[in-house]
Coordinates of C-alpha atoms and ligand atoms in Angstrom, one line a residue:
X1 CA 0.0 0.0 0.0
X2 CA 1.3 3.1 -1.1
X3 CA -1.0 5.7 -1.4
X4 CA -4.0 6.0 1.3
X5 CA -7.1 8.8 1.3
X6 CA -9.2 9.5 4.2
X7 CA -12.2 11.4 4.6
X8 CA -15.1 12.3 6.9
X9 CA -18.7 12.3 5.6
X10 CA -22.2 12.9 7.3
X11 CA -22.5 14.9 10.7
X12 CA -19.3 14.9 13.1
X13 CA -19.2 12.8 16.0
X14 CA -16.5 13.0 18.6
X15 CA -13.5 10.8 17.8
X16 CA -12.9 11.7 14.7
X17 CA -9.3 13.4 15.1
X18 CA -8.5 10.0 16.9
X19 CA -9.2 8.1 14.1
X20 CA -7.3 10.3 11.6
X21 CA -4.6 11.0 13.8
X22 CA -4.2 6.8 14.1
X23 CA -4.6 5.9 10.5
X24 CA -2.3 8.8 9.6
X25 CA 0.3 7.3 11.9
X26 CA -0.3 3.4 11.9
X27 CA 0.2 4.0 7.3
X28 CA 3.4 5.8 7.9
X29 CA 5.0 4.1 10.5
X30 CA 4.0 0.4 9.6
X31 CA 3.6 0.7 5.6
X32 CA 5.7 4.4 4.6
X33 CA 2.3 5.1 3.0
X34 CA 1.8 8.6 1.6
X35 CA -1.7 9.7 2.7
X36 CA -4.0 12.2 1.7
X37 CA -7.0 14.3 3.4
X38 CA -10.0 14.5 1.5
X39 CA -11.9 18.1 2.8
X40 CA -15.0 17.9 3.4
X41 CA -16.3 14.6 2.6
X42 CA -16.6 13.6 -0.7
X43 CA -16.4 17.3 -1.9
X44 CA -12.7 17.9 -1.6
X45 CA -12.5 15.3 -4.8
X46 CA -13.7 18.2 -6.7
X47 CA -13.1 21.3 -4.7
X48 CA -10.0 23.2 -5.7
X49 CA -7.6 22.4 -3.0
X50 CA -9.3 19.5 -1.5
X51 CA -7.1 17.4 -1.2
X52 CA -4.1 18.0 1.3
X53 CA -1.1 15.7 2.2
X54 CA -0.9 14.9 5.5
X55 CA 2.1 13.6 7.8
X56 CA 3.0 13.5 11.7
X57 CA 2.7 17.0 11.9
X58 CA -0.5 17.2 10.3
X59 CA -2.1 15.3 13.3
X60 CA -0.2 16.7 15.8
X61 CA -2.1 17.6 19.4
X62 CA -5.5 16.5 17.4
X63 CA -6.5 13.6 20.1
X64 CA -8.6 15.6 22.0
X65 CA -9.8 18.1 19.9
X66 CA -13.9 17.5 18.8
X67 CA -15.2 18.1 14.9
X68 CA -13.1 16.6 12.5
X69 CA -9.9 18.8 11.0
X70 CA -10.8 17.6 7.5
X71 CA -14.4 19.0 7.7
X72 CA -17.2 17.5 6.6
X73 CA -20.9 17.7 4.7
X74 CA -24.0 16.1 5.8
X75 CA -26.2 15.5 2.7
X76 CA -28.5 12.3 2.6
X77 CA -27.0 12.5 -1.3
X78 CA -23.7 13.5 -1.4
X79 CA -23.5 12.9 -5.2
X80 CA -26.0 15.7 -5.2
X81 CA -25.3 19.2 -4.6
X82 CA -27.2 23.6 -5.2
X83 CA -25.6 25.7 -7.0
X84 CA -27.0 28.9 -9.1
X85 CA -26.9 28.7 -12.6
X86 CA -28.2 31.7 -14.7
X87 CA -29.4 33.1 -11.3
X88 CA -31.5 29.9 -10.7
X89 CA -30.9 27.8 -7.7
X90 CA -30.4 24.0 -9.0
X91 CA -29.4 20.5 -8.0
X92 CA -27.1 18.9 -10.2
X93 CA -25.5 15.1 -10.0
X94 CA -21.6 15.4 -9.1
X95 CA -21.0 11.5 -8.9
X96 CA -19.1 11.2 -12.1
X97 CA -17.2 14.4 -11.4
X98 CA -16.1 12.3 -7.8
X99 CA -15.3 9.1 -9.3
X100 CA -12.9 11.3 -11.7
X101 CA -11.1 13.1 -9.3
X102 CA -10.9 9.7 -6.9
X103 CA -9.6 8.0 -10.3
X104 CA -6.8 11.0 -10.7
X105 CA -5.4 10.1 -7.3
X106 CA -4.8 6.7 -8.0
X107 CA -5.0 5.5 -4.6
X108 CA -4.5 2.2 -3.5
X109 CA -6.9 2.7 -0.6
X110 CA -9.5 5.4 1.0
X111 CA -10.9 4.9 4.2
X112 CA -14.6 6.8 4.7
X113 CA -15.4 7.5 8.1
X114 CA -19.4 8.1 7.9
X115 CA -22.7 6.8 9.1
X116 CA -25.2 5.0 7.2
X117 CA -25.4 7.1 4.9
X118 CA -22.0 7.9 3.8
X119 CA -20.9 4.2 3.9
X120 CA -23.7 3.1 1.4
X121 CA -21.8 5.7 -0.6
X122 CA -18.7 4.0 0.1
X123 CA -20.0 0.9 -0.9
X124 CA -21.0 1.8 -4.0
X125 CA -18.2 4.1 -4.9
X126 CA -16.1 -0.3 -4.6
X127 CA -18.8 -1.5 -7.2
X128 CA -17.5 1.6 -9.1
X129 CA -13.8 0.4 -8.6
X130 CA -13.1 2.3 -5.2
X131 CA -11.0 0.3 -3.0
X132 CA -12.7 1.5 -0.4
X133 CA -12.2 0.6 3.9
X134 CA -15.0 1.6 6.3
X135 CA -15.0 3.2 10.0
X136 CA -18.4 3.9 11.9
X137 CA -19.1 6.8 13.5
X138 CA -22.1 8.5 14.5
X139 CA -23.6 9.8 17.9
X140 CA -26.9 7.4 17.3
X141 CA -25.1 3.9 17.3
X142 CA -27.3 2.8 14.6
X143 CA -25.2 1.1 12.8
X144 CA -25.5 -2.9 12.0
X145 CA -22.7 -5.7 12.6
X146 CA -20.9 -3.6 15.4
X147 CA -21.7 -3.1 19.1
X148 CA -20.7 0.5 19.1
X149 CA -19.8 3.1 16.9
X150 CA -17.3 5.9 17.9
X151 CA -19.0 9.5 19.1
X152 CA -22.1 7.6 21.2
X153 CA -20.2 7.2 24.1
X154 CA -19.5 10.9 24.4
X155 CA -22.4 11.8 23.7
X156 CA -24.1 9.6 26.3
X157 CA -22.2 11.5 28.6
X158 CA -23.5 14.5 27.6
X159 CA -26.9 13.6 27.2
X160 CA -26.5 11.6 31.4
X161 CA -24.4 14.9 32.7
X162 CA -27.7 17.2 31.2
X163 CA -30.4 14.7 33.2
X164 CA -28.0 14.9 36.5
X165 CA -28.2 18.7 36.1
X166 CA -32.4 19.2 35.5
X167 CA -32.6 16.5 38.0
X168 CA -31.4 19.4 40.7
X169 CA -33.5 21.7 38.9
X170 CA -36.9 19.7 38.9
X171 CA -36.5 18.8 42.0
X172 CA -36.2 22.3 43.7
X173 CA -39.2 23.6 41.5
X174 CA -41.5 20.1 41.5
X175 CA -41.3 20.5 37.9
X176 CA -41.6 18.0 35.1
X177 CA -38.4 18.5 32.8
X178 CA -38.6 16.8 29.4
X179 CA -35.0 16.8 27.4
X180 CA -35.3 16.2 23.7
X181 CA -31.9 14.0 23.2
X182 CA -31.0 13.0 19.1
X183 CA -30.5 9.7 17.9
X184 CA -32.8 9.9 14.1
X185 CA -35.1 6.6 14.3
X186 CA -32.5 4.7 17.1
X187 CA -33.5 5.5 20.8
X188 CA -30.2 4.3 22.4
X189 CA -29.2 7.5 23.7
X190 CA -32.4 8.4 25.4
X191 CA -32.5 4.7 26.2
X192 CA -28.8 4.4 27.9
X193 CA -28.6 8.3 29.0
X194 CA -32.3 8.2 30.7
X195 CA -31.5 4.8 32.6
X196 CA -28.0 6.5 33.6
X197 CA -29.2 9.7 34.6
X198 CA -32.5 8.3 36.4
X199 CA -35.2 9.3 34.2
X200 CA -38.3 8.4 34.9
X201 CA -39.6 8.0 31.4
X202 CA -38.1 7.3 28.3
X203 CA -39.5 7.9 24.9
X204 CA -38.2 6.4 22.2
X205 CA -38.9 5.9 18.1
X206 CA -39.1 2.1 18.7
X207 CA -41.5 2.2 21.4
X208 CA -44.8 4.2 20.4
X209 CA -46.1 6.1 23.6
X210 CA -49.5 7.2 24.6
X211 CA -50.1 10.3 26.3
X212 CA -52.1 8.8 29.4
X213 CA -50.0 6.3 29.8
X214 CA -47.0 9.3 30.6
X215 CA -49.4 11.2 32.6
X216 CA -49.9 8.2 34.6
X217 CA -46.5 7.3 35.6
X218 CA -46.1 11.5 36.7
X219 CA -49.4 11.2 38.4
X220 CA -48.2 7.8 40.1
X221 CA -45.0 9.9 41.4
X222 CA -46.7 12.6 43.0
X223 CA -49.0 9.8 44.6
X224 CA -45.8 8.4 45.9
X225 CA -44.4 11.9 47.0
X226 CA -42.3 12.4 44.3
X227 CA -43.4 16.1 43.2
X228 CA -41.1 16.0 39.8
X229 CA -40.4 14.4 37.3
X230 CA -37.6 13.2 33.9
X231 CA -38.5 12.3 31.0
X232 CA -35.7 11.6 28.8
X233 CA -37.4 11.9 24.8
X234 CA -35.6 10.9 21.3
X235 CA -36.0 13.5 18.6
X236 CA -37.6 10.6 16.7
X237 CA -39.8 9.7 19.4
X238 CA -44.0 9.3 18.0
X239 CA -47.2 8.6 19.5
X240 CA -49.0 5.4 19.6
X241 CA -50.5 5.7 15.4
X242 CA -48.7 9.0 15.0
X243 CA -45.7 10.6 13.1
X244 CA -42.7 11.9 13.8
X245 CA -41.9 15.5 14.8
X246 CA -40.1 17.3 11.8
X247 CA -38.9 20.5 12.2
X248 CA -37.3 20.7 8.3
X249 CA -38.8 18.7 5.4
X250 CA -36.8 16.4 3.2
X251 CA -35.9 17.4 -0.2
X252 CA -33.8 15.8 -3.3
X253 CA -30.5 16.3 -1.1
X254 CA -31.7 16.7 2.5
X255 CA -33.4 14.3 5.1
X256 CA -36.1 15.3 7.2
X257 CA -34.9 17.2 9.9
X258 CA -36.4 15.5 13.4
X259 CA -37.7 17.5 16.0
X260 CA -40.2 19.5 18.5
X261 CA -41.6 16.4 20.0
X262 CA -40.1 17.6 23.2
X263 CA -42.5 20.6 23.5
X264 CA -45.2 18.7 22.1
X265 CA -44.9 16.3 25.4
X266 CA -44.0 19.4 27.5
X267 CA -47.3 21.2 26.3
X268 CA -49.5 18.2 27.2
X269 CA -47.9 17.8 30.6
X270 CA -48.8 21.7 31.0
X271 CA -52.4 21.4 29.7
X272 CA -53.1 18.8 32.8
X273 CA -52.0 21.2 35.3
X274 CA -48.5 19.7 35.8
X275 CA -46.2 22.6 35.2
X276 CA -43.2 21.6 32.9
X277 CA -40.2 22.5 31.2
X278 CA -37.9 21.4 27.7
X279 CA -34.5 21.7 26.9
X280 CA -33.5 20.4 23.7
X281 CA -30.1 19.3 24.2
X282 CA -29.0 19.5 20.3
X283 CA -25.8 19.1 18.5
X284 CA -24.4 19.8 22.4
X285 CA -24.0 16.1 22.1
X286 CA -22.3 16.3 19.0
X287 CA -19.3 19.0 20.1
X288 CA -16.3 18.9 22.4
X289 CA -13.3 16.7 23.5
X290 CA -14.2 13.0 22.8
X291 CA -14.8 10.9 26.2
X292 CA -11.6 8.3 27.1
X293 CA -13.5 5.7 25.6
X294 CA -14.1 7.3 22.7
X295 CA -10.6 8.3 22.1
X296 CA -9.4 4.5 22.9
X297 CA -12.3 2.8 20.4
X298 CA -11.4 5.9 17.6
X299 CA -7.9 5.2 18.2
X300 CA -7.9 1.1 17.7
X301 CA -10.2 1.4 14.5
X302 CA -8.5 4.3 12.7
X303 CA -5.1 1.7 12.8
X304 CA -7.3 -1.6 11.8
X305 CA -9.0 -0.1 9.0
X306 CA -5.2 0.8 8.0
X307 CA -4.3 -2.9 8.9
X308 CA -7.6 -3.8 6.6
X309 CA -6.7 -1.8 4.1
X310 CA -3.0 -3.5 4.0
X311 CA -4.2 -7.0 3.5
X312 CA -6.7 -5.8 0.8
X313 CA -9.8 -6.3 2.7
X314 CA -11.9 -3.7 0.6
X315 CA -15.5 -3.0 0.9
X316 CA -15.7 -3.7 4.5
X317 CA -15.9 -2.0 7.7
X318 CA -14.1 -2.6 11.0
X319 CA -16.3 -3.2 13.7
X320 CA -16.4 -4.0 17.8
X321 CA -17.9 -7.3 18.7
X322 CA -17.2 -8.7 22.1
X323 CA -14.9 -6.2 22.9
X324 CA -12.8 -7.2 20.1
X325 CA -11.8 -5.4 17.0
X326 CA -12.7 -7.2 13.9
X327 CA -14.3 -6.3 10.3
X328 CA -17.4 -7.0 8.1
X329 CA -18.6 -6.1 4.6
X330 CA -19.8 -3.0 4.2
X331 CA -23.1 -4.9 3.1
X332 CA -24.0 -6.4 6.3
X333 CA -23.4 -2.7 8.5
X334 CA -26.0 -1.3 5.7
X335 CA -28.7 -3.3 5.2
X336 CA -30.6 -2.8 8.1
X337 CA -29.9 -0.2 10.5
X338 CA -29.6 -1.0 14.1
X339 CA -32.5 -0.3 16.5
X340 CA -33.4 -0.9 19.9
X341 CA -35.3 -4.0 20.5
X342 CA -38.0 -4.0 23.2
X343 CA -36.7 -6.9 24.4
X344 CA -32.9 -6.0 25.1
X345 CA -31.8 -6.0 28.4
X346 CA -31.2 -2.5 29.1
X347 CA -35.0 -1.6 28.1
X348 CA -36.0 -5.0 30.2
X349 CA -34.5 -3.1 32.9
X350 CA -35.6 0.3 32.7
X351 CA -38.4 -1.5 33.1
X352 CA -37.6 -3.6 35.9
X353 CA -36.4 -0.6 37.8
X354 CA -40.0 1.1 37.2
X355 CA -38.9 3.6 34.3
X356 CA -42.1 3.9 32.0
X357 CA -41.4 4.2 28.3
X358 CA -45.3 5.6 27.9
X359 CA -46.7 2.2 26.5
X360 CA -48.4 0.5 29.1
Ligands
F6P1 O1 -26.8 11.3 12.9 C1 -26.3 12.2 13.9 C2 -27.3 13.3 14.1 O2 -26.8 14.1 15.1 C3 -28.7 12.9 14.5 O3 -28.8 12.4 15.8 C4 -29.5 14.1 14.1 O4 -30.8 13.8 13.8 C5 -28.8 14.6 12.9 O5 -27.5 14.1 13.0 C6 -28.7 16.1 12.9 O6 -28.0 16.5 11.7 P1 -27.5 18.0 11.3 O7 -26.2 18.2 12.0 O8 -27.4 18.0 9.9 O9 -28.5 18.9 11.9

């Protein structure tokens, strides 16, 4: 392997540097590989100046540091991009334009460090002749084949250290606090954060809620003595034979944007006479120095996927199972995403420990 290009597609997650800065240093010390940065996902193929080489220095002091220093672009198409043509806003189709400047690098590997989305892309950018290496991220953990991805550790911590906080607050004020927490159509951060930083429900998009059924569980507290009340709910989150909350339609380039259903269940709370608050917690989750955790997982997949990409294991993704790094094609992580499953032990014991997800 002589030649290696890495680049960062879809929205950041913490860890990102980590992996970079690892690849960057497992291909020169263990292969003398030159290596390039991509900017801004798949963009910098046909952006002037985006590519850059990188070396030691280029990575230098990154481990800590949150974002990604290569940038990135979060389109659901990232072969599709606006521009203005004879004063006009249009979309036009870019994918050829890509797999020509890819071609012009003649690269003997690229390693895409994206979610769902951008690893489809990768995948198909191998049928295309790519020899292309995957690395999971994303905040949500949604993707298939591994136990975690990088970034949902952090944010986890985020999402627990913002329930510790209106915990104090709710308590003081016998409030109901409701924190809208992201995650798109997975619920394992509301799921993991809300049994971590004691919520007392938990609504997520793979459990449907019912109103009542919340009310109940608040009403059952205050029975109980318990004047306030958590409620950890995922962006995605839906009633029983509703939709989801979307604060931003879809369009040719875009997904929906999720979001709102925190004030939605704040409102209702409100409308009973139980006097509530939201916070929506946002890309908070998203920012800032990667957890130790994070940095340690980042760090051992940015030097597999190197490893991979030495033994020519193309169009597959390294993954964690059982606490072991290992890899997968890049087929199996995309075709289904990951979910929470009601009958997975850490939603059997929310349960067990009287945390109501709103459905009974
Ligand atoms: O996939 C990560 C994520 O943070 C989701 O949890 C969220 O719905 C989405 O990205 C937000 O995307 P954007 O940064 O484009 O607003």
């Amino acid at each position: 392997m002589k030649r290696m290009g890495i680049l960062t597609g879809g929205g950041d997650a913490p860890g990102l540097n980590a992996v970079i800065r690892a690849a960057v240093k497992t291909a020169i010390n263990e292969y003398d590989c030159e290596v390039f940065g991509i900017k801004e996902s798949y963009d910098g193929f046909i952006e002037e100046g985006g590519v850059i080489p990188m070396d030691m220095e280029s990575v230098r002091g990154i481990l800590p540091r949150g974002g990604t220093i290569l940038g990135t672009a979060n389109r659901g198409n990232p072969y599709t991009r606006k521009v203005i043509r004879d004063g006009k806003e249009v979309t036009i189709d870019v994918k050829q334009d890509i797999l020509d400047g890819i071609k012009k690098l003649n690269m003997d590997a690229l390693l895409v460090l994206g979610g769902d989305g951008t690893l489809a892309s990768a995948h198909e950018l191998y049928s295309l002749g790519v020899p292309v290496i995957g690395v999971p991220k994303t905040i949500d953990n949604d993707i298939n084949g591994t136990e975690i991805t990088f970034g949902f550790d952090t944010a986890l911590n985020i999402a627990t250290e913002a329930l510790d906080r209106l915990h104090t607050t709710a308590e003081s004020h016998n409030r109901v606090m409701v924190v809208e927490l992201m995650g798109r159509d997975a619920g394992f951060i509301s799921l993991n954060a809300g049994i971590s930083g004691g919520a007392d429900v938990i609504l997520i998009p793979e459990i449907p809620f019912k109103f009542e059924s919340v009310i109940a569980k608040i009403q059952d507290r205050k029975a109980k003595g318990r004047l306030f009340s958590l409620i950890a709910v995922s962006e995605g989150a839906k009633q029983l034979g509703g939709a989801q909350s979307i604060s931003r339609k879809g369009d040719e380039i875009y997904v929906p944007r999720l979001g709102g259903i925190g004030q939605t269940v704040a409102d209702y709370i409100d409308k009973q006479g139980l006097e509530s608050r939201v916070t929506v917690l946002g890309h908070v989750q998203r920012g800032g120095t990667p957890t130790a955790f994070d940095r340690g997982l980042a760090t051992r997949y940015g030097a597999a996927a190197v490893r991979l990409a030495a033994q020519g294991g193309f169009d597959r993704m390294v993954a964690l199972r059982s606490g072991k790094i290992t890899d997968i094609p890049l087929e199996e992580a995309i075709s289904t995403p990951k979910r929470v499953k009601p009958t997975d032990d850490a939603v059997i014991t929310a349960r067990n420990i009287g945390i109501s997800f709103g459905d009974e």
